[in-house]
Amino acid sequence: MKHIFYLRKELRGLSRSQVAKMLVRKLRPEELWQARLVQAVAFEGSFDLAEEKEKCKAGSFSEDAAYEKSADYWAAFGEGESPCACLVMNHFQARFDGHVVGLGGVGGVASLPANRRGGAVRACMQEALRGLYRHGDALSALYPFSTGYYQKFGYANGVESRLWEVPMGDLPQGDFGGRVRQLFPGEDLAPLLAVYNAFYHECNLSVLREVYDKELLEKDLLKEKRYIYLWEDEKGEPGAFCIAGRDGDVLDMRTDFSARNGFLFRDARGFQALLSFIRRAFLSNFKTVRFALPAWAAVAPLLPECAHMKRESFFNGMVRAVNVEKLLGLCACKGDGVLTLEAADPLLEENNAVFRLSFREGTENQVERVQEKPDIRLGTGELGALLCGVHSVEALRWMPQVKVENPAAPLAQVFYPKPCHVTELF
């Protein structure tokens, strides 16, 4: 049983009898209803046992090919034959400093009430991350119900995003050229993917997509009263789009778990042109427009009036390094230098080491494990966030989990702000 793991000393806080009985493995396709049952109980959702079992019938399964599927369901088993906890590890290819790396997106984390605080979720998380490490993936991300809870698993806060709500009358107005057209069900949605790739082409953690959003191909947006508007320049090149629906007096264009809409643009002109159209077309229909963007998208100067708008900040999930050595080998450093880091990982022993990073402009990074005093000590969450560009080196003074041993080390050449944003919902 290649993917069954008996967990011992790694499960801190468990008695010996509990550890001996705890096992974690991937669920086979015909078993997925068991994970959905745990999730339904944990999240107080409805569940039709017969229907879910029928959905999971048939379907071949190959352990070697399982990773190529879009997601793996991991489950922890206690004394019984049914799982007491589960999670879903979604597999993506994401951008990182000019490279493409594997990103594991954690979702659907759930445990039965009678089995909580017994280490089952930790066991699932540990083996799911080990699966990513064995496959060569470099990063993992999740959207937490509690940041403190997931810090115990080596995650740290991601970049800040901002939720904007702007009065219709305060949007840009004027002639920005080009044209706006509405896309109806069945029309080509490739322009949306083109704008997505232009907006995120140098953004760490953004996922490579084949289509902008498969949901748009599967759902009838007209029935949901959601609409797509695309702005194109004089050459017919797509420059901005929005997917919008009504939320009371608000034209809602945000993308989150409650509203899978969207608003993206190639540049400042696209931003202003589409919002100018929205002002002109919907001034009498809505009071405000709402959209969410990464904090690094500094669009405030493009708005003619900012005094009456609302702007809230929130974290774009949490992130951690899965393979420290690989991530250091790929990170983009400035100039030439050597930095020695000690990584601490609560779940993956493979990452608990001192690494010497040698970098020289125009050549590949060199990374080796060494036995020497590090310049800096930090966890996998802080390391992942810093390398992805969430923080500048100045933020280290406010990070109690990070200890700088050598202030003269080239920290600012390795840790500096970069565009980063987890683009998927999982």
Coordinates of N, CA and C in Angstrom, one line a residue, residues 159-162 164 199-200 203 264 292-298 420-421:
V159 N -0.1 38.2 0.6 CA -0.1 39.6 0.3 C -1.5 40.1 0.6
E160 N -1.6 41.4 0.8 CA -2.9 42.1 1.1 C -3.6 42.3 -0.3
S161 N -4.9 42.2 -0.2 CA -5.8 42.6 -1.3 C -6.7 43.7 -0.8
R162 N -7.3 44.4 -1.7 CA -8.1 45.5 -1.3 C -9.5 45.4 -2.0
W164 N -12.6 47.5 -3.1 CA -13.0 48.8 -3.4 C -14.5 48.9 -3.6
F199 N -2.4 40.7 -17.1 CA -2.4 41.3 -15.7 C -1.4 40.6 -14.8
Y200 N -1.4 39.2 -14.9 CA -0.7 38.4 -14.0 C 0.7 37.8 -14.5
C203 N 3.4 37.9 -12.0 CA 2.9 37.8 -10.7 C 3.1 36.5 -10.0
L264 N -10.5 42.8 -14.4 CA -9.1 42.8 -14.8 C -8.8 43.7 -16.0
A292 N -12.4 43.9 -6.3 CA -11.2 43.5 -5.5 C -10.0 43.4 -6.4
L293 N -8.8 43.9 -5.9 CA -7.6 43.9 -6.6 C -6.4 43.6 -5.6
P294 N -5.3 43.0 -6.0 CA -4.1 43.0 -5.2 C -3.7 44.4 -4.8
A295 N -3.1 44.5 -3.6 CA -2.7 45.8 -3.1 C -1.7 46.5 -4.0
W296 N -0.9 45.6 -4.7 CA 0.2 46.2 -5.5 C -0.4 46.9 -6.8
A297 N -1.7 46.6 -7.1 CA -2.3 47.3 -8.2 C -2.7 48.7 -7.7
A298 N -1.9 49.7 -7.8 CA -2.1 51.0 -7.2 C -2.9 51.9 -8.1
C420 N 2.5 39.6 -6.2 CA 2.2 38.2 -6.0 C 0.7 38.1 -5.6
H421 N 0.0 37.0 -5.9 CA -1.4 36.9 -5.7 C -1.9 35.5 -6.0

